[in-house]
PDB file of C-alpha atoms in Angstrom:
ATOM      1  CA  UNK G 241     -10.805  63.448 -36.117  1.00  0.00           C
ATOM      2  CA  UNK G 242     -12.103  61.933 -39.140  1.00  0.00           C
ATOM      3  CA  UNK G 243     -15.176  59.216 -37.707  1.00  0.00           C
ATOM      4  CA  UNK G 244     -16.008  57.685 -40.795  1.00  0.00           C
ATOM      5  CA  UNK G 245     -12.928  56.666 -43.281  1.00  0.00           C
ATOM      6  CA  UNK G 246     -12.718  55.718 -47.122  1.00  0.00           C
ATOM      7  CA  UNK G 247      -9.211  54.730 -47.523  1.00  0.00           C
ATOM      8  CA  UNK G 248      -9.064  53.970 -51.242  1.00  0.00           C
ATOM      9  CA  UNK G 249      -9.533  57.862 -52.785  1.00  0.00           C
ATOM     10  CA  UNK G 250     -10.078  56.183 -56.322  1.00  0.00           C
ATOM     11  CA  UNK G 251     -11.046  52.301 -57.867  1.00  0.00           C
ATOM     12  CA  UNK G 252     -11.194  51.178 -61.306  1.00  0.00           C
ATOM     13  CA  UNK G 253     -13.149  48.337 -62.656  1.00  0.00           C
ATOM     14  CA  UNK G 254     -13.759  46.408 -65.832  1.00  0.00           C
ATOM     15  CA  UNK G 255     -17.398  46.917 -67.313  1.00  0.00           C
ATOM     16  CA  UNK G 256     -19.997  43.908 -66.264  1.00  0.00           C
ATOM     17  CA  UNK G 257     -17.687  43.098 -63.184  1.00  0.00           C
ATOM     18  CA  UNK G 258     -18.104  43.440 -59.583  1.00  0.00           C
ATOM     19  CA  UNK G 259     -17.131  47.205 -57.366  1.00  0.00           C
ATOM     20  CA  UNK G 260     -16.657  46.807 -53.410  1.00  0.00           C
ATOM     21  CA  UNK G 261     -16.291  49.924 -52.513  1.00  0.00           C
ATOM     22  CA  UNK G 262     -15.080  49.755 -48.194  1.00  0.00           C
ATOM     23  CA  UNK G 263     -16.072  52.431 -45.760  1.00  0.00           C
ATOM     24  CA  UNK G 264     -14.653  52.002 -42.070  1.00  0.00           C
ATOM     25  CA  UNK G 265     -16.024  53.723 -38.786  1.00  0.00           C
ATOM     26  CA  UNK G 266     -14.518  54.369 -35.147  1.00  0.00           C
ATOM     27  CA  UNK G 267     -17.742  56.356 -33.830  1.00  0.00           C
ATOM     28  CA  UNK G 268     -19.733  52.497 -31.965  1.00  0.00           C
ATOM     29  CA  UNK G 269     -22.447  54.960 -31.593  1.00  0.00           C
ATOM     30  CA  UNK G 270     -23.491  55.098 -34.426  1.00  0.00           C
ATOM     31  CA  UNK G 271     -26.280  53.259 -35.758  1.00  0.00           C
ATOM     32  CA  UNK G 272     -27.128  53.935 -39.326  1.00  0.00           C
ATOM     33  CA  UNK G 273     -25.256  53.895 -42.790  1.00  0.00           C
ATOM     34  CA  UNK G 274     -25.841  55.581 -46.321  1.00  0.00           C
ATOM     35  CA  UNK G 275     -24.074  55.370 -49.463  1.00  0.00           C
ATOM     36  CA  UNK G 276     -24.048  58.579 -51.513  1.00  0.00           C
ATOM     37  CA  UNK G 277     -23.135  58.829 -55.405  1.00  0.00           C
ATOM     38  CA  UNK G 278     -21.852  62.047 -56.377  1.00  0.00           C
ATOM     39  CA  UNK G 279     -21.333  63.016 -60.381  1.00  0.00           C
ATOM     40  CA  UNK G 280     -19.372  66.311 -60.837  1.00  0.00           C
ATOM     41  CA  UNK G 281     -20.811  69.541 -60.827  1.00  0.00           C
ATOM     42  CA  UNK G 282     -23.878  67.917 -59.291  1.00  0.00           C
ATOM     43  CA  UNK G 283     -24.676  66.965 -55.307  1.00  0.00           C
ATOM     44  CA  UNK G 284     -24.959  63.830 -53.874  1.00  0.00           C
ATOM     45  CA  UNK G 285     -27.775  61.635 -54.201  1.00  0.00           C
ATOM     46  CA  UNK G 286     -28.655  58.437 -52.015  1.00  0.00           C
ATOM     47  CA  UNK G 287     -27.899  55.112 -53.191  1.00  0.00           C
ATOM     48  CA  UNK G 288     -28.565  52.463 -50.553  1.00  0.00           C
ATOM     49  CA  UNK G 289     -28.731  52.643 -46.576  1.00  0.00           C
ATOM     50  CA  UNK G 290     -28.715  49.693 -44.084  1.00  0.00           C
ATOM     51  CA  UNK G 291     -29.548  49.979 -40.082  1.00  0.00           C
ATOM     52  CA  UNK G 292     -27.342  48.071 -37.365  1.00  0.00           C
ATOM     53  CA  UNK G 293     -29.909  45.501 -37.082  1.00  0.00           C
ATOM     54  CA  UNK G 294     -29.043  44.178 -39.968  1.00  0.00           C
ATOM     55  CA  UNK G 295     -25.908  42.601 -41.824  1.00  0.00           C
ATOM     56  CA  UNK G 296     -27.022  43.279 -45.464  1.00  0.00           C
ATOM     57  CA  UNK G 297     -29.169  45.022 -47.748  1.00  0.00           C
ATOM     58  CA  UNK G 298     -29.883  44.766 -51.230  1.00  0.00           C
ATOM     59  CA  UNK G 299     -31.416  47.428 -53.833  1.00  0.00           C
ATOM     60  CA  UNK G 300     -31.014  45.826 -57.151  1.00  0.00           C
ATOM     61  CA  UNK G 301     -27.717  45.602 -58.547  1.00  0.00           C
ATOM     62  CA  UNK G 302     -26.719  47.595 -55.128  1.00  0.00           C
ATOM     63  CA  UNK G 303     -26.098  45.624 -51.622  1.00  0.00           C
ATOM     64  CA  UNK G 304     -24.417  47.307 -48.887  1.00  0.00           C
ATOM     65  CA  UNK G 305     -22.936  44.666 -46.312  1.00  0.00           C
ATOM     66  CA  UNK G 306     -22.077  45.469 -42.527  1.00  0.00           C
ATOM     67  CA  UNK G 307     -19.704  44.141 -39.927  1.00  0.00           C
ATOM     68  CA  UNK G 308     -20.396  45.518 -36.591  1.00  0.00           C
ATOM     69  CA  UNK G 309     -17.685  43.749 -34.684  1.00  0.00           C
ATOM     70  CA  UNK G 310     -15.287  45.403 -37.367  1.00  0.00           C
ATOM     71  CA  UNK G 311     -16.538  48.788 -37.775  1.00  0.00           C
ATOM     72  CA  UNK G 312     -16.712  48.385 -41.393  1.00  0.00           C
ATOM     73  CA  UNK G 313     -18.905  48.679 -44.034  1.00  0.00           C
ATOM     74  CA  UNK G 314     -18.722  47.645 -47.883  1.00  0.00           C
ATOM     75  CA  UNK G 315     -20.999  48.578 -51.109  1.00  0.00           C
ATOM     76  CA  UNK G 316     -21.003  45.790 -53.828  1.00  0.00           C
ATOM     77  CA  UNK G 317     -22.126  46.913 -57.344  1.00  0.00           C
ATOM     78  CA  UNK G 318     -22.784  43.740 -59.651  1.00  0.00           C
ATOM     79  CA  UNK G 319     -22.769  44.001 -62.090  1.00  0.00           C
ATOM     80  CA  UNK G 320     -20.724  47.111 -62.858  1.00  0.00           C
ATOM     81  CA  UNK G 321     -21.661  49.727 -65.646  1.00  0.00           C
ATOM     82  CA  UNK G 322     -19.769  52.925 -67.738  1.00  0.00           C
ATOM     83  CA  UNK G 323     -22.902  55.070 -65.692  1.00  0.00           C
ATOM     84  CA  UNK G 324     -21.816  53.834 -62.131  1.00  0.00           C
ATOM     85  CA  UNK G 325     -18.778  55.883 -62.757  1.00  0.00           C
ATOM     86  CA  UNK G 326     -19.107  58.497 -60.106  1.00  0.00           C
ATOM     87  CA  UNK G 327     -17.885  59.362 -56.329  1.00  0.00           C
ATOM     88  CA  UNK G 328     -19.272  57.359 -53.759  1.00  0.00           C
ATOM     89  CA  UNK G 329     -19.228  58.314 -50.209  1.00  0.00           C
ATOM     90  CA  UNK G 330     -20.346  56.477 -47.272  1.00  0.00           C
ATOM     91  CA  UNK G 331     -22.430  58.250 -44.845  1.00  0.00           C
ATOM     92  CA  UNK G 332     -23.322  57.551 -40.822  1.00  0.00           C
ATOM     93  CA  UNK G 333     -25.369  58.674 -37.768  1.00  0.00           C
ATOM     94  CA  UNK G 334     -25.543  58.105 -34.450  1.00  0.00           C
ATOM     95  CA  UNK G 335     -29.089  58.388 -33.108  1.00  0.00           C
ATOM     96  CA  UNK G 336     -32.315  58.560 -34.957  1.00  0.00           C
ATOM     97  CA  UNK G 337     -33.933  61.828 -34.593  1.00  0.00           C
ATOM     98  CA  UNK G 338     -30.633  63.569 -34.853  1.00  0.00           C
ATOM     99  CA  UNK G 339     -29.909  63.185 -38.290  1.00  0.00           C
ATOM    100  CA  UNK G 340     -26.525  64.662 -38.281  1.00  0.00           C
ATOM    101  CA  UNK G 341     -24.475  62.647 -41.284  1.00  0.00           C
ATOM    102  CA  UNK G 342     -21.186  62.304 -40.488  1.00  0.00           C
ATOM    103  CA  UNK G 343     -19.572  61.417 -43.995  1.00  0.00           C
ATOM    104  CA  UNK G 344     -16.244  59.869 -45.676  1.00  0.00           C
ATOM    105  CA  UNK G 345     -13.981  61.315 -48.091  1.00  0.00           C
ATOM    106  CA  UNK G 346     -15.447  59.735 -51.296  1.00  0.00           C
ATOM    107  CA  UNK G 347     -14.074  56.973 -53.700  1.00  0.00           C
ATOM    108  CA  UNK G 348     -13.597  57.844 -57.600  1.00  0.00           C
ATOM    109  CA  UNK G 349     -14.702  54.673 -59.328  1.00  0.00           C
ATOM    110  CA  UNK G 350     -13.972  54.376 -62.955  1.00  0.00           C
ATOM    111  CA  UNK G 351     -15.847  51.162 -64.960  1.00  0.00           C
ATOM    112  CA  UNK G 352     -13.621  50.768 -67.421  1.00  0.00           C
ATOM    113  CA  UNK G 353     -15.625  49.654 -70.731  1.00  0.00           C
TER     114      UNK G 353
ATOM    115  CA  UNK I 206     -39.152  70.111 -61.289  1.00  0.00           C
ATOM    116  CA  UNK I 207     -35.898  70.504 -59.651  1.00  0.00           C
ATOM    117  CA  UNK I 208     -36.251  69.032 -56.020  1.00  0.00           C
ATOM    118  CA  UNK I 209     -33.756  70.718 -54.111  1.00  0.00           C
ATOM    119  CA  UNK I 210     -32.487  74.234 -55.721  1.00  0.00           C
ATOM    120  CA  UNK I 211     -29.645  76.329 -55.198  1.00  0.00           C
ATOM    121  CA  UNK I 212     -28.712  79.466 -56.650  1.00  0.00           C
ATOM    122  CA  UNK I 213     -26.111  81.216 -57.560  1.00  0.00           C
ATOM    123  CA  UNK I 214     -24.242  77.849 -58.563  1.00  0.00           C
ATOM    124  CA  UNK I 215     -20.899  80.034 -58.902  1.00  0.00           C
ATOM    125  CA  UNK I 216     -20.415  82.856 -57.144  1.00  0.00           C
ATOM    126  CA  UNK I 217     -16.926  84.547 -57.385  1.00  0.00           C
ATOM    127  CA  UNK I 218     -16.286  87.321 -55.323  1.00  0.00           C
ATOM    128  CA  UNK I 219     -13.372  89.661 -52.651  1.00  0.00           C
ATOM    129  CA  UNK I 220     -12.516  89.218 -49.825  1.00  0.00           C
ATOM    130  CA  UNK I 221     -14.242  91.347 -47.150  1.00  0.00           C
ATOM    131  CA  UNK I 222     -17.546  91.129 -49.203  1.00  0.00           C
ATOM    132  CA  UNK I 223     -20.927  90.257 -48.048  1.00  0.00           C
ATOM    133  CA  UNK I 224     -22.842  87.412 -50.002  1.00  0.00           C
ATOM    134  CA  UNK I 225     -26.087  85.220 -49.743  1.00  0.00           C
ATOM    135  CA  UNK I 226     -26.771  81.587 -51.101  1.00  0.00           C
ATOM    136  CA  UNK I 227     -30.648  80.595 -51.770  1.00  0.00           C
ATOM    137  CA  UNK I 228     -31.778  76.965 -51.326  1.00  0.00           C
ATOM    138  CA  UNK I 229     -35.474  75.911 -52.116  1.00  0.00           C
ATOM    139  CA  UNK I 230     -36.989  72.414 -51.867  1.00  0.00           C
ATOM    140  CA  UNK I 231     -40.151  71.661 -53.011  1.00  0.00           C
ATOM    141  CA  UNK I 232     -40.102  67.821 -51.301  1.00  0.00           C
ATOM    142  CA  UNK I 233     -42.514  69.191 -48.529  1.00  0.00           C
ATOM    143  CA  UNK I 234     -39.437  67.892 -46.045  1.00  0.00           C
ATOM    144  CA  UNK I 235     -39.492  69.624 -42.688  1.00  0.00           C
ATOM    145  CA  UNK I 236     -35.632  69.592 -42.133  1.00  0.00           C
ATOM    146  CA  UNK I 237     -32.912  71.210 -44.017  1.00  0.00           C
ATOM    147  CA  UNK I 238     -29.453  71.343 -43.877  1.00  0.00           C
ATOM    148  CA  UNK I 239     -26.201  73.404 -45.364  1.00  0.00           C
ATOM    149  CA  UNK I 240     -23.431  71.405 -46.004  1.00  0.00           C
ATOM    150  CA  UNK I 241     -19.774  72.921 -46.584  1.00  0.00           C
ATOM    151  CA  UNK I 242     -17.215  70.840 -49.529  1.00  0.00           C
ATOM    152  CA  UNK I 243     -13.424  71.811 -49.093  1.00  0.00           C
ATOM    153  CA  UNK I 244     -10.817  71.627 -51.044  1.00  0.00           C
ATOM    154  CA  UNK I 245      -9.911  68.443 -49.526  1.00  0.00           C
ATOM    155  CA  UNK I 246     -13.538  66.900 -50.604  1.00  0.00           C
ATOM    156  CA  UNK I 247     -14.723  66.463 -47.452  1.00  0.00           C
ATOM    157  CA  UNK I 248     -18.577  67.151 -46.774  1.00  0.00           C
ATOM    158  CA  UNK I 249     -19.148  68.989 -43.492  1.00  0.00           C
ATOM    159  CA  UNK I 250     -22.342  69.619 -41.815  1.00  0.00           C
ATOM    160  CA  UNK I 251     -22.590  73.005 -40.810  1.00  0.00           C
ATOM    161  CA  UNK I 252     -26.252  74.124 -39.836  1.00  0.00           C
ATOM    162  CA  UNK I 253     -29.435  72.109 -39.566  1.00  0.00           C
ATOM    163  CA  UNK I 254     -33.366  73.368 -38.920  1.00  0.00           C
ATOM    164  CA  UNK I 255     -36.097  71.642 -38.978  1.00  0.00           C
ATOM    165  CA  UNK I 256     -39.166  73.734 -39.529  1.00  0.00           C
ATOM    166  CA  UNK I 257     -37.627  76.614 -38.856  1.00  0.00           C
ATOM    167  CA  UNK I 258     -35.770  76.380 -36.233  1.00  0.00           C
ATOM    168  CA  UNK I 259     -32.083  75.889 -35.735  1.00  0.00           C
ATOM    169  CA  UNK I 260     -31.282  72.027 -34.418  1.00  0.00           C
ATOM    170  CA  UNK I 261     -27.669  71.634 -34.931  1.00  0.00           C
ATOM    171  CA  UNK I 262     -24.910  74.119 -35.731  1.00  0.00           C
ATOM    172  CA  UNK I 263     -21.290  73.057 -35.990  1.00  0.00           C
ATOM    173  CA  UNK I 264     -18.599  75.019 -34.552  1.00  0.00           C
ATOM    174  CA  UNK I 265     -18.829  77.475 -37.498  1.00  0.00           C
ATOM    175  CA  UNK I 266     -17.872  81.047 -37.462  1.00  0.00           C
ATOM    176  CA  UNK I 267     -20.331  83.371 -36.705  1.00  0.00           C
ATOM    177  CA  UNK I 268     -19.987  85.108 -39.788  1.00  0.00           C
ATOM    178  CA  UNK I 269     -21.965  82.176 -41.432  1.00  0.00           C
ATOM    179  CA  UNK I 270     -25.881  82.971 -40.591  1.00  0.00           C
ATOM    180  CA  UNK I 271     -28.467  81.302 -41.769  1.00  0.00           C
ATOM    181  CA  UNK I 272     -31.979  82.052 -42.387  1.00  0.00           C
ATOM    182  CA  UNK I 273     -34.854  80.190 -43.091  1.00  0.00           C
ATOM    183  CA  UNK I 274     -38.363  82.462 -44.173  1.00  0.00           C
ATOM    184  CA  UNK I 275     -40.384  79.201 -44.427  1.00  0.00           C
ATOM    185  CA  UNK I 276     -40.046  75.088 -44.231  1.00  0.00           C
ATOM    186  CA  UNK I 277     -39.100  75.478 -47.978  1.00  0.00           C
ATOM    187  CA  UNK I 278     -36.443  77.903 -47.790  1.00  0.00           C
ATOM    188  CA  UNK I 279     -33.374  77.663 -46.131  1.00  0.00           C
ATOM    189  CA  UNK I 280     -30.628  81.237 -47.276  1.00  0.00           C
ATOM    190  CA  UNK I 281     -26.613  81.320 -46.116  1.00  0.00           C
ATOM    191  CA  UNK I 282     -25.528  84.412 -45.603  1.00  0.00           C
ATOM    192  CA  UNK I 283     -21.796  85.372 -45.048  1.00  0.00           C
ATOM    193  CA  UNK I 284     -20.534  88.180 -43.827  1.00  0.00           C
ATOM    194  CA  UNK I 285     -16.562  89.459 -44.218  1.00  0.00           C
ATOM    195  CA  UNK I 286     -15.703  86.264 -46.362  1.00  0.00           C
ATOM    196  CA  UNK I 287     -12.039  85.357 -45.973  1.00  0.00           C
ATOM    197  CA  UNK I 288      -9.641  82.815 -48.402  1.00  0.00           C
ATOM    198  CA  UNK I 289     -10.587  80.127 -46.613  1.00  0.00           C
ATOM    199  CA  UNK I 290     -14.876  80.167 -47.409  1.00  0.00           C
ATOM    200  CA  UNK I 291     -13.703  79.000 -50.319  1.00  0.00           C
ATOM    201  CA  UNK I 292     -15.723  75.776 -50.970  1.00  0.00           C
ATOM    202  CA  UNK I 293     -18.442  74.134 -52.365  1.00  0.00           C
ATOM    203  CA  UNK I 294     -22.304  74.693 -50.246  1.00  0.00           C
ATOM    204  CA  UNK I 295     -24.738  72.273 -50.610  1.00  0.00           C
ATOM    205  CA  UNK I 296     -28.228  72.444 -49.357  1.00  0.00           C
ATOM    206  CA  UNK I 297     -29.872  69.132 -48.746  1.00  0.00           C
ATOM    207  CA  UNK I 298     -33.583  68.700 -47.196  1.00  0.00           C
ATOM    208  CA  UNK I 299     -34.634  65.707 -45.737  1.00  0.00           C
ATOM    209  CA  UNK I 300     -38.378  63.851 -44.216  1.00  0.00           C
ATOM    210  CA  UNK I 301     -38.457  64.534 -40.625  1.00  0.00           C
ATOM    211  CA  UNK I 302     -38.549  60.883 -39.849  1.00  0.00           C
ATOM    212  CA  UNK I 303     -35.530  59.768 -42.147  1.00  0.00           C
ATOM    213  CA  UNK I 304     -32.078  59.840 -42.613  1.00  0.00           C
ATOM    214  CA  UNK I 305     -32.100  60.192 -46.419  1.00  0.00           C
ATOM    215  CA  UNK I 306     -30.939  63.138 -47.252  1.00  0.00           C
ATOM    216  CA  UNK I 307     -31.411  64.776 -50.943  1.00  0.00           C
ATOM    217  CA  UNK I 308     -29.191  67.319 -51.941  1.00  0.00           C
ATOM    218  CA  UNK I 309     -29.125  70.138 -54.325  1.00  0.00           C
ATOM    219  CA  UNK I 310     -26.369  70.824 -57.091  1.00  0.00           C
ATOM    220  CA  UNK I 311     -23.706  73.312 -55.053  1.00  0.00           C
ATOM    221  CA  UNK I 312     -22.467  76.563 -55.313  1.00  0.00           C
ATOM    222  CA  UNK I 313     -19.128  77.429 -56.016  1.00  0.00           C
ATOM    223  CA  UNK I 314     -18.379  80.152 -54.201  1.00  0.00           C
ATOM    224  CA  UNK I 315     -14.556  81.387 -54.719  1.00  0.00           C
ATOM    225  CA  UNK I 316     -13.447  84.247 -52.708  1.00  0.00           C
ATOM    226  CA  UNK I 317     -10.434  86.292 -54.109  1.00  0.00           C
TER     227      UNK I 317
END
């Protein structure tokens, strides 16, 4: 029973252009997200995280946006560059204190230069 | 000043053997976690413990133990490995009062 769903396994994008990358969720318990970039042969490390309180959160060029109501979450990249080029996997928990991440499949995204 | 270490990084071995995977974080993070990566790419939680105790383990064989000397360390050891252990580990460490997670590189382990 996969909770937390990535539906597109890969995405290409022109250099200096925008990524959405979409993460959807069934689990309404849970309460935080993460976004994880992976680069082979290497683990994942955190990119951007936003709590249920809130709709949106921006890091730079990194802003994660979240619909409650729709069980879905998106990552924007603007604008996009060759190094974003990674796997990107979305990440969510239910309670905080328990700290179990439940995560999705990962996206491949390519910047094309 | 690697933050989160593993070693080996590959580890190839039979079927039946007896192996051990080191993870070391020098973060000062309370919690620590081993992670399983099948073939299918999906990353699994499999054991938690947060200063050295055990907080969540997840359904997996008992033939996975884990051991954890201090806050810093946190070892896998598998006994009787089968076909199917074959996967990429991850250790990851985290603050106790965070969700951020930060991993370490993987180990390969391939069983034959």
């Amino acid at each position: 029973d996969q909770q937390v769903k990535q539906n597109s396994p890969s995405l290409s994008v022109q250099e200096g252009r925008i990524s959405i990358l979409n993460c959807d969720y069934t689990n309404s318990m849970f309460d935080y997200f993460l976004w994880y970039k992976k680069y082979p042969a290497e683990g994942p490390t955190f990119l951007i995280s936003i709590s249920s309180i809130k709709d949106k959160n921006e890091d730079g060029r990194f802003t994660v946006f979240l619909n409650k109501s729709a069980k879905h979450l998106s990552l924007h990249i603007v604008p996009s560059q060759p190094g974003d080029s990674a796997v990107y996997f979305c990440a969510a928990s239910a309670n905080f204190g328990n700290e179990k991440l439940t995560f999705g499949t990962g996206t491949r995204l390519t910047i094309i230069p | 000043d690697t933050a989160v270490s593993q070693t080996p990084k590959y580890l190839v071995t039979q079927m039946g053997n007896d192996k051990s995977i080191k993870c070391e974080q020098n973060l000062g993070h309370d919690t620590m976690y081993w992670y399983k990566q099948d073939s299918k790419k999906f990353l699994k939680i499999m054991f938690s413990y947060n200063n050295k105790e055990l907080i969540i383990n997840e359904t997996v064989p008992n033939r996975f133990s884990p051991k954890s000397p201090d806050k810093a360390h946190l070892n896998l050891h598998i006994n009787s490995l089968e076909l199917g252990d074959s996967a990429v580990y991850f250790c990851a460490s985290s603050p106790q009062t965070t969700y951020e997670q930060y991993f370490g590189p993987g180990t390969r382990l391939t069983v034959t």
